[in-house]
Amino acid sequence: MISGALIGVTLFRGYVLRTLEVIQTTIVNGQFGHLQIAKPEYWSQEYKNKKDTLLADYGPLVEKIKAIPNVTAVSPRMKFYGLLSTENISDSAMVIGIDPKQEKDFAVGLMMIAGKEFLVGDRKIMIGSSLARRLRVKPGDDITLVTTTLDQVVNAMDFTVGGVFATGAEEFDSVAAFAHIEDTQKVMNSTAVDVLKISINDMNSLDSVKGIIEREYGSAHLETRTWYQISDLFRKVESFYNTQTGLMFSILVFIVLLGITNTVSMSLNERIGEIGTLRALGQSRSSLLNQFMLESFYLCITALAIGTVACFTITRLVNAAGIKTEIPGASVPILVEIGFYSDVVLAFSLALFIIVNFFTAILVFKFIRIKIVEALRYNI
Amino acid sequence: MLELKNVFKSYGEGEQKQPVLDDMNWTFKEGQFTALLGKSGSGKSTVLNLLSGLDSPDKGTVLFSGNDLYNRADNDLSKIRLVHFGYIFQSFNLLSNLTAYENIEYPLYLLNQGEADRKKKTLEILEQLELSPYQNKLPSQLSGGQRQRVAIGRALVKSPKFIFADEPTANLDEKTGAEIINLIKRLQKHYGSTIIYVTHDTDIVNVADTCLFLTNKKIEP
């Protein structure tokens, strides 16, 4: 029962954490980077003119941030909304201009449905899978981007579809398109960018890099945000999964407690005669409590060890099976992967160990207080 | 020395309350085989339980070596039972998952005696009880007489001052019962323990040093 509870909750948590890792990789590499630096007006979206939100002379800033330890790349981005049109169909799109030379890990979080991973600056555009489906385009097709410049003048640019991608998030794949930053600047008739996307080589140094940037540029009317602060979707998904994990753990603990209480009570009932005999032989209540708790610890540790081994084995088997599943809000089937996290196993094991033994101790305490003469009436 | 002083004991609650012992007084001398006789329900086992630290009186005191046996913490009373008292039960009360050897050794283990000491004493008792060939058998693999001999060994192995026997032959046939009584008597002489032996079998008068009768909720010689 204890093994079953550990397997259930650990596998579920392993699945959740692995899924969140995949989403995080997609978000960090494909969408936001580890950090982004922009003007406060860009983050708050409270401005009179779009120009007020842009970073105009960003070249020196890029070089300075690149010099910070652990920073691997700093790349400009420009995001705006426009209309993508083929000969017959038009649809609105969120166009993101990126520099593929700086964003070498750009495609890590993307699944290429068709075409090449990225354009090389020859007026190619990558389109999200759902958007491409609506526009009925494939790599090699021509498509026109129509938008307004920063001066509110209508402008257009012809592109060739270079590839069709999926991030897994339907919300993103149904509107997003990637183009080269220079092309987006041309169509916007500006040399400025929205944000600088910052990539680092170690997620653990995220806060320290953010701290350095804030110390250096906090007073320069710039604001830095982490991918986690930017991604509202990730926070909601994480919160949803955490609630589910907590709920599942609570239900499992409740079932385990019912089972354990029943099993321990039955076991102790069968041992009342033994308890009476041991007390008559001179064993004190505290010594009996220690003896029974030692048995409980041993059984609990054995059950948890079995659960851990089973959990590890099931994780490997499931991952090797390559199971794919459709999930709400995902544009493509998701590969079911379960992570085996030693800290998760340890945390849940510890929680189960404490809860089970606490309730066992309460029951044992009750049984060892039975009068000796009454206990001796039971058969041993 | 064990002494009952103005001891009262009753069972049940309220109107159902039934007095069993009424202002009982008696001093049990050390080194003797004392038999406590009486009809069924006369309170023999109750007296034994009070004397052996298993059950406390409603009123009055049980004195062990001059001190109140029950006016002490559980750990202290447990220690007295462990060091000074031995028990032989009617239904043997052997620990079913331990062998004959382990059952006899168990009190020495509780007394924290060393392994070599435990082994020496346990083997000696097994030999005296003629149980050496059965030392690795579980209680379920032994006959009634053998089980009771293991129980006697468990009571004697720590050389207690007092051994309390509660109808130890009640579950045995006549011949085995007689053997067990003679064995207890022989070992009592060998170890010098005090035996307080509860029974309704009047044949015990042949082996006991002192016979006491429980009548009208009191002890009479």
GROMACS .gro file of C-alpha atoms in nm, chain A residues 20 23 26-27 31-32 167-173 227-241 328-330:
model
   31
   20LEU     CA    1   0.688   2.135  -1.744
   23ILE     CA    2   0.726   2.340  -2.196
   26THR     CA    3   1.009   2.538  -2.570
   27ILE     CA    4   0.929   2.868  -2.405
   31GLN     CA    5   0.973   3.224  -2.735
   32PHE     CA    6   1.126   3.428  -2.458
  167THR     CA    7   0.567   2.456  -3.017
  168GLY     CA    8   0.292   2.232  -2.883
  169ALA     CA    9   0.098   2.532  -2.753
  170GLU     CA   10  -0.205   2.583  -2.975
  171GLU     CA   11  -0.245   2.937  -2.846
  172PHE     CA   12   0.097   3.027  -2.989
  173ASP     CA   13   0.102   2.808  -3.300
  227TRP     CA   14   1.100   3.385  -1.886
  228TYR     CA   15   0.890   3.275  -1.587
  229GLN     CA   16   0.765   3.629  -1.525
  230ILE     CA   17   0.681   3.673  -1.891
  231SER     CA   18   0.510   3.340  -1.953
  232ASP     CA   19   0.165   3.367  -1.805
  233LEU     CA   20   0.070   3.039  -1.972
  234PHE     CA   21   0.353   2.848  -1.802
  235ARG     CA   22   0.260   2.984  -1.461
  236LYS     CA   23  -0.102   2.881  -1.510
  237VAL     CA   24  -0.007   2.533  -1.631
  238GLU     CA   25   0.236   2.493  -1.339
  239SER     CA   26  -0.024   2.609  -1.088
  240PHE     CA   27  -0.282   2.372  -1.237
  241TYR     CA   28  -0.044   2.076  -1.221
  328PRO     CA   29  -0.609   2.019  -2.462
  329GLY     CA   30  -0.446   2.333  -2.601
  330ALA     CA   31  -0.169   2.143  -2.778
   0.00000   0.00000   0.00000
